[in-house]
XYZ file of C-alpha atoms in Angstrom:
166
model
C -5.311 -28.561 -10.381
C -8.029 -26.461 -8.765
C -10.954 -28.448 -7.450
C -13.474 -25.834 -6.369
C -16.125 -28.383 -5.404
C -13.685 -30.043 -3.008
C -12.615 -26.649 -1.632
C -16.250 -25.663 -1.032
C -16.844 -28.933 0.840
C -13.922 -28.372 3.213
C -14.490 -24.649 3.634
C -18.137 -25.320 4.493
C -17.159 -27.889 7.141
C -14.742 -25.468 8.773
C -17.070 -22.467 8.309
C -19.942 -24.237 10.027
C -17.619 -24.786 12.999
C -17.018 -21.039 13.203
C -13.680 -20.749 11.393
C -13.563 -17.114 10.206
C -11.000 -17.772 7.475
C -13.146 -20.539 6.016
C -16.258 -18.344 6.271
C -14.434 -15.582 4.398
C -13.230 -17.978 1.698
C -16.707 -19.445 1.305
C -17.997 -15.880 0.918
C -15.438 -15.299 -1.834
C -16.485 -18.472 -3.622
C -20.159 -17.462 -3.577
C -19.328 -13.916 -4.650
C -17.246 -15.136 -7.594
C -19.193 -18.300 -8.447
C -16.164 -20.553 -7.902
C -17.394 -24.136 -7.412
C -20.882 -22.898 -6.579
C -23.619 -20.963 -8.326
C -22.830 -17.277 -7.825
C -25.041 -16.032 -5.000
C -24.374 -12.602 -3.521
C -26.807 -13.098 -0.629
C -24.990 -16.283 0.361
C -21.659 -14.457 0.057
C -22.975 -11.749 2.397
C -24.069 -14.417 4.894
C -20.573 -15.918 5.086
C -18.756 -12.574 5.032
C -20.951 -11.373 7.904
C -20.107 -14.397 10.041
C -16.383 -13.818 9.538
C -16.704 -10.024 9.846
C -18.453 -10.333 13.201
C -15.391 -12.227 14.424
C -13.186 -9.281 13.465
C -11.794 -10.723 10.212
C -10.608 -7.561 8.402
C -10.804 -8.885 4.838
C -14.374 -10.064 5.436
C -15.293 -6.705 6.959
C -13.919 -4.929 3.899
C -15.663 -7.277 1.473
C -18.931 -6.932 3.383
C -18.479 -3.179 2.988
C -18.065 -3.694 -0.749
C -21.282 -5.699 -0.903
C -23.179 -2.860 0.816
C -21.412 -0.247 -1.300
C -22.414 -1.984 -4.533
C -25.787 -3.353 -3.402
C -24.814 -6.960 -4.081
C -26.875 -9.408 -2.020
C -28.125 -6.543 0.161
C -29.856 -3.224 -0.340
C -27.210 -0.644 -1.221
C -26.333 1.240 1.951
C -23.300 3.541 2.006
C -23.518 4.112 5.762
C -23.380 0.355 6.373
C -20.494 0.036 3.899
C -18.651 2.782 5.769
C -19.185 0.981 9.089
C -17.572 -2.223 7.815
C -14.719 -0.404 6.048
C -13.994 1.472 9.255
C -13.765 -1.728 11.311
C -11.275 -3.184 8.847
C -9.350 0.099 8.554
C -8.937 0.218 12.334
C -7.026 -3.055 12.020
C -4.594 -1.489 9.551
C -6.172 -3.076 6.464
C -4.984 -0.804 3.635
C -7.738 -1.703 1.149
C -10.399 -0.627 3.647
C -8.432 2.536 4.388
C -8.481 3.312 0.672
C -12.211 2.652 0.601
C -12.678 5.174 3.415
C -10.752 7.687 1.316
C -13.221 7.086 -1.507
C -16.224 7.398 0.815
C -15.021 10.736 2.175
C -13.943 11.938 -1.259
C -17.405 11.384 -2.754
C -19.500 11.876 0.376
C -20.889 8.345 0.367
C -22.331 7.383 3.744
C -20.548 10.375 5.310
C -20.289 14.083 4.677
C -17.879 14.828 1.841
C -14.540 15.835 3.370
C -11.332 16.300 1.373
C -9.193 16.449 4.519
C -10.408 13.057 5.771
C -10.224 11.624 2.261
C -6.599 12.781 1.963
C -5.841 11.411 5.432
C -7.169 7.920 4.624
C -5.489 7.797 1.212
C -2.237 8.838 2.869
C -2.560 6.122 5.525
C -3.428 3.471 2.940
C -0.455 4.529 0.846
C 1.841 4.253 3.873
C 0.437 0.757 4.424
C 1.304 -0.342 0.891
C -1.761 0.425 -1.227
C 0.072 2.092 -4.103
C -2.898 3.555 -6.006
C -3.913 5.508 -2.890
C -1.008 7.919 -3.314
C -2.309 8.892 -6.770
C -5.815 9.493 -5.414
C -4.382 11.411 -2.448
C -2.539 13.679 -4.864
C -5.738 14.229 -6.907
C -7.573 15.297 -3.733
C -4.612 17.486 -2.700
C -4.980 19.472 -5.935
C -8.378 20.635 -4.611
C -7.050 21.577 -1.151
C -5.231 24.498 0.440
C -1.734 24.030 1.822
C -3.173 24.410 5.334
C -5.744 21.663 4.683
C -3.050 19.330 3.335
C -0.911 20.005 6.385
C -3.899 19.270 8.642
C -4.632 16.018 6.779
C -1.006 14.925 7.120
C -1.009 15.670 10.853
C -4.271 13.758 11.253
C -2.829 10.773 9.370
C 0.198 10.755 11.650
C -2.003 10.947 14.749
C -4.307 8.213 13.451
C -1.442 5.836 12.747
C 0.432 6.578 15.978
C -2.750 5.939 18.000
C -3.216 2.499 16.450
C -6.159 3.809 14.365
C -8.108 4.938 17.435
C -7.788 8.719 16.972
C -8.717 9.102 13.326
C -11.120 11.997 13.266
C -14.165 9.958 14.209
């Protein structure tokens, strides 16, 4: 039996002591309205606390909040910043989100090569849908651009996400 009110109580106790996992989970509960009144601003508050501690899932979700303008003013550049921090930790969902940002030019200049690179990396890290989106981008690219994107993906991954075309 799920007891959201009890979960909120315990998450809040741990979150107030600085536990990043609890802060993230409290953010999720406020975002989804589980056991609390849905409150995007409160979700952002808790995600930010966890994100500042380097919690990749919180960084990605904070990026989503900025991307969608939930609880904050919509800001693609800020969304990109948080996705990038999570992506640098190997978090495939954030890597996919970077592919989207580059593909549509949200918060960054539109760049099919970087979009392909991030989709390719996310796919290699288990985000299945990324391979489909990578292939859609590839249809708009030259063979030389695809080859460059693949080489960049390899370099990015082999450098531990430090040399990723930033």
